[in-house]
XYZ file of C-alpha atoms in Angstrom:
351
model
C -15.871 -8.252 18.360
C -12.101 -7.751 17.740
C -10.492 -5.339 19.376
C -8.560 -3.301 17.759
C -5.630 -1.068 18.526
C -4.149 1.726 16.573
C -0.153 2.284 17.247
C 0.477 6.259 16.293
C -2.679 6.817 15.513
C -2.517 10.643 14.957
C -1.048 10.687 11.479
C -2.719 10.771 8.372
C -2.372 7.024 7.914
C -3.270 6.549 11.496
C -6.827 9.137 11.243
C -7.762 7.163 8.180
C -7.803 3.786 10.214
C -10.047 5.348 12.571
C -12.185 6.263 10.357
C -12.440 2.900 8.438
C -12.357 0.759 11.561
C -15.343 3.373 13.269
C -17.994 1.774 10.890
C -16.500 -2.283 11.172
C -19.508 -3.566 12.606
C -17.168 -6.404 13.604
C -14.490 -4.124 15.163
C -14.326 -2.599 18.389
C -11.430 0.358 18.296
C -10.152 -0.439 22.484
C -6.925 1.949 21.979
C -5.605 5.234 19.935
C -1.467 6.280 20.914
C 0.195 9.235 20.302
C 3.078 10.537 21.214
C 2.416 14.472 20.558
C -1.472 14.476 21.887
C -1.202 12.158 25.033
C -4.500 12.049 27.174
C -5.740 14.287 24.312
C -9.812 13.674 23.222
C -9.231 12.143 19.681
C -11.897 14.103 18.688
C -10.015 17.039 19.322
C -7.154 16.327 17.149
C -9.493 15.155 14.231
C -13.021 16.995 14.620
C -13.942 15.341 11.319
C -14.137 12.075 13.474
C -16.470 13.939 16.629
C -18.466 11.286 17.892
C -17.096 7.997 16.267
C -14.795 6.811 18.605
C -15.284 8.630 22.094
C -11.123 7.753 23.236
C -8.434 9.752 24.101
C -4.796 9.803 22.929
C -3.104 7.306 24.975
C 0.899 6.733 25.796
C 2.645 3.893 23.900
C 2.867 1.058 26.435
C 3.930 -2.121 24.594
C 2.922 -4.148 26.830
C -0.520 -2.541 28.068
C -1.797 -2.138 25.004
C -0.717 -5.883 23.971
C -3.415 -6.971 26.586
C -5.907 -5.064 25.111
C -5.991 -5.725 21.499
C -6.539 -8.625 19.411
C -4.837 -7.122 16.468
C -2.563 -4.175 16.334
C -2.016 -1.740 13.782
C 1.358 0.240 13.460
C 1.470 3.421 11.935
C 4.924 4.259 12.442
C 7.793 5.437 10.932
C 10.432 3.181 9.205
C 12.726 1.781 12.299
C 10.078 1.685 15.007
C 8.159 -1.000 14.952
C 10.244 -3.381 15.798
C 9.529 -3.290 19.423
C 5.786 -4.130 19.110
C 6.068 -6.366 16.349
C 8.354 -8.842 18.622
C 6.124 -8.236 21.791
C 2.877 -9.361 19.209
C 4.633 -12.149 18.186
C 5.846 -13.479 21.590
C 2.453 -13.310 22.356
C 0.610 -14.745 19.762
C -1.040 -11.851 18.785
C -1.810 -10.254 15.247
C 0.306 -7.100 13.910
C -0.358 -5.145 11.212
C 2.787 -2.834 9.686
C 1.904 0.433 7.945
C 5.443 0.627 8.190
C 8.616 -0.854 5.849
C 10.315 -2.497 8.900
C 9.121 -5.844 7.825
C 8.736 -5.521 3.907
C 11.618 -6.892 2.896
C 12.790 -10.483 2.886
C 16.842 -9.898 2.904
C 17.654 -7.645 5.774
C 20.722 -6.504 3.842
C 18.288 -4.712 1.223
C 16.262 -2.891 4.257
C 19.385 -1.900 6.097
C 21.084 -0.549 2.614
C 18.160 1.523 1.570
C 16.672 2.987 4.826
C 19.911 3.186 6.112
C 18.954 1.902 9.259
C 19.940 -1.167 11.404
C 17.254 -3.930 12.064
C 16.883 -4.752 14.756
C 15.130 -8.049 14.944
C 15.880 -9.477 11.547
C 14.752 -13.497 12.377
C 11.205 -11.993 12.177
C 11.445 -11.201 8.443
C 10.923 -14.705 7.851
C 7.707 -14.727 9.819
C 6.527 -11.474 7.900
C 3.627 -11.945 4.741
C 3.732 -8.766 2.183
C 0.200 -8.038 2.613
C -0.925 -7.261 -1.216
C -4.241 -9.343 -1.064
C -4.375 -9.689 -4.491
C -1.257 -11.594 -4.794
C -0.996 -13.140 -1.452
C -4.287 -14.242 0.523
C -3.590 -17.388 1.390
C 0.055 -16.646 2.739
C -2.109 -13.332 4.794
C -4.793 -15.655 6.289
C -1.914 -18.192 7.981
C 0.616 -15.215 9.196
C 0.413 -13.453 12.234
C 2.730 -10.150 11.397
C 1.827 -8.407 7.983
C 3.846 -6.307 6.067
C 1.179 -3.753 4.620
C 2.951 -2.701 1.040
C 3.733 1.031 0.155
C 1.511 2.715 -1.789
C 3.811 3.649 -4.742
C 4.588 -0.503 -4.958
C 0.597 -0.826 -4.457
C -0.106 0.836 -7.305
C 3.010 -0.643 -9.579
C 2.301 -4.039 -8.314
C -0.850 -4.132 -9.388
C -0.428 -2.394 -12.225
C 2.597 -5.416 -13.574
C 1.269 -7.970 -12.009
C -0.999 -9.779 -15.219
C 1.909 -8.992 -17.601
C 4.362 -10.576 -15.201
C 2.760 -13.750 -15.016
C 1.304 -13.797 -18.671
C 5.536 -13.396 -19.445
C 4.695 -11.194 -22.007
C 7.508 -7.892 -21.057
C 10.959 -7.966 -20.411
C 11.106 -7.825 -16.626
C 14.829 -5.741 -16.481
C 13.163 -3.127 -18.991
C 10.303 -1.638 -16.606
C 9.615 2.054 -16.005
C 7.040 3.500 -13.654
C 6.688 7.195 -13.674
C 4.410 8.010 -10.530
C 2.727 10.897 -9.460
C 1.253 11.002 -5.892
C -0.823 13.700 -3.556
C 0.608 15.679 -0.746
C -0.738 13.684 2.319
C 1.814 10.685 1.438
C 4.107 12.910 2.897
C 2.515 12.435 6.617
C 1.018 15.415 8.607
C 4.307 16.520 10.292
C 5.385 19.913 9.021
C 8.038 20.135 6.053
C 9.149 23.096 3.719
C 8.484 20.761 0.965
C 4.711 19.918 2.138
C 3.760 23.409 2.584
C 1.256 25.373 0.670
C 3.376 27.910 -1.409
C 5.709 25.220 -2.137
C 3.275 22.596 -3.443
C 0.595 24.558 -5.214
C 0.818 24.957 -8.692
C 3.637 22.949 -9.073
C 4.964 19.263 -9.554
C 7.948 17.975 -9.126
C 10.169 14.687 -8.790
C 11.627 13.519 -5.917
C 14.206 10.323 -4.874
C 15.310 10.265 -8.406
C 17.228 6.733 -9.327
C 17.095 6.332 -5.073
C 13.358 6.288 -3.817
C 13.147 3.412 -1.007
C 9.941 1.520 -3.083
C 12.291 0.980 -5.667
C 13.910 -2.285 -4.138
C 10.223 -3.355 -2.708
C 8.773 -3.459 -6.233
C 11.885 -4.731 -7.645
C 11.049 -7.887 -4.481
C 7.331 -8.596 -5.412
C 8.520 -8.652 -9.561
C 11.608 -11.070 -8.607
C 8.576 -13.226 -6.379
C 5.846 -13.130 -9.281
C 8.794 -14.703 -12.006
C 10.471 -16.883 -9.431
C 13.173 -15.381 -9.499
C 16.095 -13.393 -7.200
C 15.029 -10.523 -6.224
C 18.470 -8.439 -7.458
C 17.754 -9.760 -11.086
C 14.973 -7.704 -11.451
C 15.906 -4.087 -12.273
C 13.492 -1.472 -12.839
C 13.801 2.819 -13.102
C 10.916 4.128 -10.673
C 10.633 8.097 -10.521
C 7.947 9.685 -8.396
C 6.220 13.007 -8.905
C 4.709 15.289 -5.914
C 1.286 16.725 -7.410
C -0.736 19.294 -6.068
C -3.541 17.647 -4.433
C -4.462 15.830 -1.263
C -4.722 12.380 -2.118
C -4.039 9.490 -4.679
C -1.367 8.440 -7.089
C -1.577 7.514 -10.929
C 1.328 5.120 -11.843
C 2.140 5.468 -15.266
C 4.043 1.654 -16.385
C 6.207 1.241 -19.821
C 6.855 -2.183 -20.228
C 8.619 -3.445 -23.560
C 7.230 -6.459 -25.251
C 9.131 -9.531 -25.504
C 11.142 -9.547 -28.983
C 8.496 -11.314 -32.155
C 5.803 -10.957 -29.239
C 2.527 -9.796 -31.435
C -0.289 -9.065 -28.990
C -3.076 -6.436 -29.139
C -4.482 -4.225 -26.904
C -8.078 -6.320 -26.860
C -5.723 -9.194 -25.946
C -4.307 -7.659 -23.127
C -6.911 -6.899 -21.481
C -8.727 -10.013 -21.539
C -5.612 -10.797 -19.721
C -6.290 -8.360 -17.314
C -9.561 -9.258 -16.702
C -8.963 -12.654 -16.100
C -5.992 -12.391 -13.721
C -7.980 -9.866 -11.603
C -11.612 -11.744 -11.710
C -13.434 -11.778 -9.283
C -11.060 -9.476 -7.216
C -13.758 -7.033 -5.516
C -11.577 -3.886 -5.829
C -9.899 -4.004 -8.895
C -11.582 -2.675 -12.353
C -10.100 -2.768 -15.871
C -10.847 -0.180 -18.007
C -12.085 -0.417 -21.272
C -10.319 1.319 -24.674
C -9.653 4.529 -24.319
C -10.725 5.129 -20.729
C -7.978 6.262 -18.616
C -7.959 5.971 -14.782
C -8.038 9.169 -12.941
C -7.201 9.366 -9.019
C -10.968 11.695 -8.325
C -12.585 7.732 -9.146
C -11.251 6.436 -6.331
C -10.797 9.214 -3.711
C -11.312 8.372 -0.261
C -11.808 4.516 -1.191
C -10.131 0.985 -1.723
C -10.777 0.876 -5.013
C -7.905 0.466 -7.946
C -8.751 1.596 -11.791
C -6.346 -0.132 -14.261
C -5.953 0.962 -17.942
C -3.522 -0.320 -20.193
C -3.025 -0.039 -24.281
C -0.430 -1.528 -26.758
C 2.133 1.054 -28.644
C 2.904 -1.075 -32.113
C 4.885 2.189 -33.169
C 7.604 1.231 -29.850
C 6.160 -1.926 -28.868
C 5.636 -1.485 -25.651
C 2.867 -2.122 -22.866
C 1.431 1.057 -21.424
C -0.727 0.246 -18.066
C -1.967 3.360 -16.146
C -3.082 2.711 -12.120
C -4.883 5.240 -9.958
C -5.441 4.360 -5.956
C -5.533 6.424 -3.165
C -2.477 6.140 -0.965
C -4.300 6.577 2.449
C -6.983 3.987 1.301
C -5.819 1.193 -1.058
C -2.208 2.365 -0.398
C -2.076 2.538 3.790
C -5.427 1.909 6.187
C -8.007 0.619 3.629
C -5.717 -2.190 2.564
C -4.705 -3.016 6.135
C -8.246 -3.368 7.010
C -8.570 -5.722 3.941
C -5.582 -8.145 5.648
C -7.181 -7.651 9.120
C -10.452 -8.977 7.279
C -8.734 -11.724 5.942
C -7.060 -12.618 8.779
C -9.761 -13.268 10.924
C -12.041 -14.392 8.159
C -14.222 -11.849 7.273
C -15.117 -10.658 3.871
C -12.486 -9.119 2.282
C -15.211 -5.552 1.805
C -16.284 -5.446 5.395
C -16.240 -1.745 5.809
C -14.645 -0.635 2.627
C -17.492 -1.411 0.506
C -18.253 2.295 -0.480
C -16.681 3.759 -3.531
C -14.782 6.903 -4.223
C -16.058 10.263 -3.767
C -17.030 12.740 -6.653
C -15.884 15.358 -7.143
């Protein structure tokens, strides 16, 4: 069995890696920290999860809970997981980052945009982005994994086959995002409350949100190229609802490029074969978050504009599955070489 420890597991990130990792028949969950619920009964924090885990809430000891585990995940905050991160590594042991603290190849982009220092920046270079899709084979050999953000999930994805098939003009990309409440974490803000978010959307980190430069990375890495010659305009949306996010992708087709929308596809479908969570939709079926809800699952449509020439792609995940725990669980999986769909088989839930 591996055992398995969960590093601020109390969030919303953290509760939905319990209950993913609860049904790994290969996983054995050894430890759950907290900082607000110490010697706490998980059960009592979540009561959806009575009976799944039987732990309590445990005190962050590095070093304790390094002896325990065989892989750690972190579900922390940007600028905290440093700490563990260089404890795993001296150690030889697997880590797992929810977090951006290892995202980023140049420290100089992480320090500018999260405005923090880092604070152990020779481990970048030991760091694998963990998008599956993109970068198994990297995931299998590493032993710290950058899990990516779920807005760059979603756009990754969602660019990824036009990247590669060099069919848009990568410094002329807009993704117009729209994402649930829980992305927010389960800490209290005026902005996360009910009378505040119900009937009502709005954007927020306009020309300045921090997934702007990690998108801008993985493009640069797809095309071979520096990362700062990519240049993209990314504006998310807070919706009123729980979970997932729909990324909404205008790309403009490369000048005398003729391609149709039957065309494109088959390009989809062929970069993304054989990928068990990702499905292309056909004409004129648009992905909505409700069809993947509470799963790992990624719905990708996409149609050709003639009138403006551009691509339109449309991606719906949900940002605690695909976008946090579910794909962590896929990298864990891959890391110790299970099947990518151990314990994420099941699909969304409807309605």
């Amino acid at each position: 069995m591996i055992k398995v420890a969960i590093v601020g597991s109390t969030g919303y990130t953290g509760a939905e890696l319990v209950r993913l990792l609860s049904h790994h028949p290969e996983v054995e969950i050894v430890a759950l920290t907290s900082q607000s619920y110490v010697d706490q009964a998980y059960e009592e924090v979540y009561p959806s999860l009575t009976g799944q885990v039987g732990l309590s809430c445990q005190a962050q000891d590095i070093e304790a809970l390094m002896n325990e585990a065989d892989v750690v995940f972190l579900a922390l905050p940007h600028g905290l997981s440093v700490p563990w991160a260089q404890e795993a590594y001296r150690q030889g042991k697997k880590v797992i980052d929810l977090g951006a603290d290892f995202r980023f190849r140049e420290v100089q982009t992480y320090e500018n945009w999260y405005k923090t220092k880092h604070e152990a920046p020779d481990l970048l270079s030991q760091a694998v982005y963990g998008l599956p899709e993109l970068n198994r084979h990297k995931i299998r050999e590493s032993v710290l994994v950058a899990n990516p953000g779920c807005y760059p999930t979603a756009s990754i994805l969602g660019l990824a086959p036009l990247l590669q098939a060099k069919v848009i003009n990568p410094k002329k990309i807009i993704i117009d995002a729209k994402s649930g409440v829980s992305g927010a974490g389960r800490s209290a803000k005026l902005g996360s409350l009910y009378g505040e978010v119900n009937e009502n959307v709005k954007a927020y980190g306009v020309a300045t949100h921090r997934h702007t430069p990690e998108i801008e990375q993985e493009i640069a890495a797809l095309l071979g190229m520096e990362a700062e010659k990519v240049k993209l305009s990314f504006t998310p949306h807070l919706m009123p609802m729980t979970r997932g996010i729909l990324s909404t992708i205008y790309g403009e087709l490369l000048e005398n490029l003729q391609i149709s929308a039957v065309e494109l596809r088959q390009i989809y479908k062929d970069f993304y074969d054989k990928e068990p969570f990702i499905h292309i939709t056909e004409e004129d079926q648009w992905p909505q978050t409700k069809w993947c809800y509470g799963s790992n699952h990624v719905f990708i449509g996409l149609t050709v504009d003639p009138r403006t020439h551009r691509v339109i792609v449309t991606t719906a995940i949900d940002n605690l599955v695909k976008g946090a725990a579910g794909q962590a669980i896929q990298n864990m999986n891959i890391l110790f070489d299970l099947p990518e769909t151990k314990a994420l088989e099941r699909p969304g839930i409807w309605p």
